[in-house]
XYZ file of C-alpha atoms in Angstrom:
259
model
C 115.920 124.424 185.062
C 113.060 122.339 186.755
C 113.998 119.648 184.666
C 114.531 116.026 186.414
C 118.014 116.161 187.017
C 118.049 120.318 187.894
C 114.845 120.657 189.422
C 113.802 124.740 190.711
C 115.049 124.351 194.940
C 112.264 125.600 196.905
C 113.442 128.034 200.157
C 111.029 130.042 201.567
C 107.323 130.577 200.578
C 107.754 133.007 197.686
C 109.356 130.173 196.058
C 106.588 127.585 196.833
C 103.975 129.921 195.414
C 105.824 131.292 192.469
C 106.037 127.951 191.252
C 102.883 128.138 189.702
C 104.228 130.760 187.113
C 107.216 127.962 186.436
C 104.459 124.614 185.335
C 103.282 124.014 181.073
C 101.564 122.333 179.092
C 101.476 119.079 178.305
C 105.013 118.659 180.368
C 106.323 117.632 183.443
C 108.534 120.042 185.915
C 110.536 119.563 188.729
C 110.475 121.288 192.189
C 112.523 120.256 195.380
C 112.055 121.533 198.516
C 114.767 122.862 200.527
C 114.084 124.090 204.144
C 110.369 123.177 205.669
C 108.386 125.838 204.691
C 105.459 127.547 207.090
C 102.446 127.696 205.085
C 101.408 129.982 208.431
C 100.928 133.561 206.510
C 99.283 132.470 203.714
C 95.576 133.777 204.030
C 93.909 132.430 200.872
C 96.246 129.708 198.507
C 94.660 129.408 195.386
C 96.065 125.543 193.834
C 98.115 125.721 191.318
C 95.752 123.921 188.802
C 92.628 124.646 189.154
C 91.405 122.611 185.103
C 91.951 119.596 183.698
C 94.784 120.489 181.736
C 98.384 119.139 181.314
C 99.970 120.891 183.499
C 102.205 118.078 184.726
C 104.193 119.039 188.095
C 106.455 116.702 189.845
C 107.050 118.064 193.302
C 109.588 116.182 195.492
C 109.370 117.273 199.356
C 113.244 115.365 200.172
C 111.791 115.037 203.003
C 110.539 118.403 204.870
C 107.266 119.945 205.542
C 104.978 121.433 205.189
C 103.510 123.463 207.989
C 100.395 125.696 208.843
C 98.942 125.264 204.717
C 95.290 126.351 204.779
C 92.859 127.043 201.656
C 89.164 127.566 200.810
C 89.239 128.299 197.454
C 85.445 127.274 195.399
C 87.272 125.315 192.598
C 89.605 121.899 193.636
C 89.935 122.975 196.805
C 93.629 122.075 197.938
C 97.443 122.723 197.610
C 97.981 121.341 194.269
C 94.711 121.230 192.455
C 94.338 118.882 189.641
C 97.802 116.697 189.506
C 99.411 115.573 186.618
C 102.201 114.128 187.623
C 104.009 113.829 191.614
C 104.194 114.347 194.888
C 106.342 112.905 196.434
C 108.837 112.238 199.920
C 106.181 115.534 202.158
C 104.372 116.062 204.884
C 102.105 118.576 205.675
C 101.587 119.284 209.277
C 98.769 121.090 211.114
C 96.345 121.398 207.757
C 93.608 122.353 206.502
C 90.894 122.634 204.065
C 87.367 124.148 203.866
C 85.697 124.747 200.502
C 81.914 124.371 200.204
C 82.130 124.162 196.120
C 80.941 120.736 194.326
C 84.216 120.284 193.291
C 86.721 117.310 194.219
C 88.502 117.958 197.348
C 91.452 116.501 199.906
C 94.410 118.643 201.200
C 96.465 116.931 199.611
C 94.616 117.369 195.371
C 91.563 117.831 194.196
C 91.858 115.018 191.703
C 94.054 113.214 190.854
C 95.344 112.201 186.841
C 92.998 112.601 184.666
C 89.289 110.473 183.584
C 90.268 109.310 180.399
C 93.317 107.515 181.753
C 95.075 109.875 179.591
C 97.661 111.502 182.420
C 98.911 109.812 185.364
C 98.880 111.042 188.535
C 100.626 109.794 192.166
C 101.605 110.357 195.578
C 104.345 108.479 196.654
C 105.200 108.792 200.797
C 102.884 111.825 201.370
C 101.686 112.328 205.542
C 98.960 114.683 206.500
C 99.527 115.056 210.371
C 96.740 116.737 212.340
C 94.587 118.443 208.735
C 91.118 119.383 208.742
C 89.128 117.970 205.004
C 86.143 120.183 206.174
C 83.455 120.207 203.193
C 79.960 120.846 203.620
C 78.999 120.163 199.705
C 77.458 117.266 198.070
C 80.512 115.704 195.549
C 83.922 113.749 196.875
C 85.624 114.171 199.281
C 89.062 112.186 200.518
C 92.003 112.812 203.203
C 94.385 113.721 200.899
C 92.277 113.540 197.501
C 89.009 114.445 196.359
C 88.965 112.186 192.836
C 91.297 110.149 190.890
C 91.500 108.145 187.754
C 95.226 106.486 186.764
C 96.238 107.232 190.021
C 98.535 105.913 192.596
C 98.376 105.454 196.241
C 101.565 104.281 198.637
C 102.596 104.737 201.407
C 100.655 107.223 202.283
C 99.128 108.501 205.611
C 96.454 111.037 207.216
C 95.753 111.725 211.057
C 93.591 114.055 211.981
C 89.434 114.788 209.970
C 87.599 114.754 207.209
C 84.101 115.515 207.016
C 81.107 116.514 205.317
C 79.416 118.582 207.255
C 75.709 120.801 207.005
C 72.342 119.143 207.131
C 71.495 118.128 203.793
C 68.730 115.438 203.184
C 69.131 111.621 202.065
C 70.810 110.545 198.435
C 70.409 107.859 196.703
C 73.626 108.808 194.778
C 77.011 107.262 196.102
C 78.406 111.503 197.352
C 81.936 109.394 198.536
C 84.553 110.381 201.109
C 87.919 108.662 202.096
C 90.291 108.822 204.812
C 92.291 108.939 201.869
C 91.244 108.661 198.514
C 87.127 109.895 197.709
C 86.752 108.561 194.810
C 88.425 106.348 192.587
C 87.427 106.326 189.037
C 89.737 103.398 187.355
C 93.040 102.394 187.221
C 93.476 103.187 190.932
C 96.364 101.778 193.211
C 96.433 101.942 196.433
C 99.242 100.140 199.079
C 100.971 100.765 202.536
C 98.747 103.996 203.199
C 96.736 104.171 206.950
C 94.680 106.519 207.696
C 93.675 107.681 211.807
C 91.470 110.041 213.407
C 87.478 110.531 211.878
C 85.898 110.211 209.191
C 81.893 111.853 208.890
C 79.407 112.903 207.183
C 76.516 114.890 207.213
C 74.566 113.526 204.314
C 76.420 111.410 201.094
C 76.811 107.501 200.374
C 80.507 105.530 200.473
C 82.482 106.723 203.396
C 85.084 104.488 203.832
C 88.603 104.945 206.394
C 90.619 104.395 203.534
C 88.749 104.632 200.054
C 84.783 105.840 199.925
C 84.053 104.546 196.699
C 85.116 102.050 193.655
C 82.874 100.907 191.469
C 85.423 99.108 188.410
C 88.344 96.966 189.811
C 91.244 98.251 191.961
C 93.799 96.493 193.589
C 94.354 97.515 197.853
C 97.168 96.361 199.734
C 98.727 96.744 202.597
C 96.433 99.681 204.435
C 95.342 99.955 207.098
C 93.017 102.316 208.934
C 91.895 103.504 213.176
C 89.676 106.845 211.536
C 87.073 105.991 213.515
C 83.225 106.731 211.273
C 80.172 108.160 211.741
C 77.572 108.204 208.668
C 74.028 109.680 208.052
C 73.425 107.282 205.172
C 74.631 103.556 204.115
C 77.410 102.544 202.908
C 80.150 102.522 204.981
C 83.417 100.829 205.434
C 86.752 100.469 207.775
C 88.721 100.388 204.883
C 86.240 101.246 202.253
C 83.150 102.342 201.656
C 80.967 100.896 198.159
C 84.002 97.829 196.134
C 83.199 97.000 192.689
C 85.738 94.610 192.365
C 89.148 93.673 193.155
C 91.275 92.283 196.157
C 92.009 93.581 199.417
C 94.651 92.353 200.975
C 96.934 93.347 203.712
C 95.003 95.213 205.829
C 93.179 96.105 209.208
C 90.881 97.953 210.568
C 91.093 99.358 213.799
C 87.827 101.186 214.595
C 84.385 102.533 215.366
C 81.605 101.964 212.547
C 78.424 104.172 213.395
C 75.880 104.901 210.812
């Protein structure tokens, strides 16, 4: 029935695609994976939600994995798109997102939560293994998510490549890039997350192994990164690039950082 106690069960690629037809405004529809799913046959994946409206979704991977996911969509490039709800207990293996658009982008979700604070989003125990997030535009880029307000990231990880390609000139504007999240606006929690691999920016300030940019209060707790960073412009850090206020505690970095 799509309820919390009776979620829609997803067993194959056709059912995975059909999720988009079952979500509704102003309610949370529940889904649960009942098998691992190989998405290598899908070449033009459209994210579930491509408008910043309250289409709610709770997607429980139940310990399963999605393999060979690719997305080149020109708006909110990612698996979910705009997330008002929760993705949990899910692993992506060999996922690739490539875009030239100026919308935020990430492997799992482009945007988490809402910029007026009325709709929350969360990623819990979500892992990306051998992932690649590549964007040539000046926008917010993250291994898991591009931008978030009122979002929670708990026990998540990214292993692979996060990159802003191209040869754009220096810009004083902060176009953030992060191993987990590109930009946190407000009300964001990051705890128990880790990253490895490489983060490369051909342009854009503010990049970090966990988070690229936060100009408001945010606590980052028990996170680690061994993501090697090569930044075209200034403001780069092993955990966070530009940090406004809050506490970083219990975190560890083992990275090479070149600006």
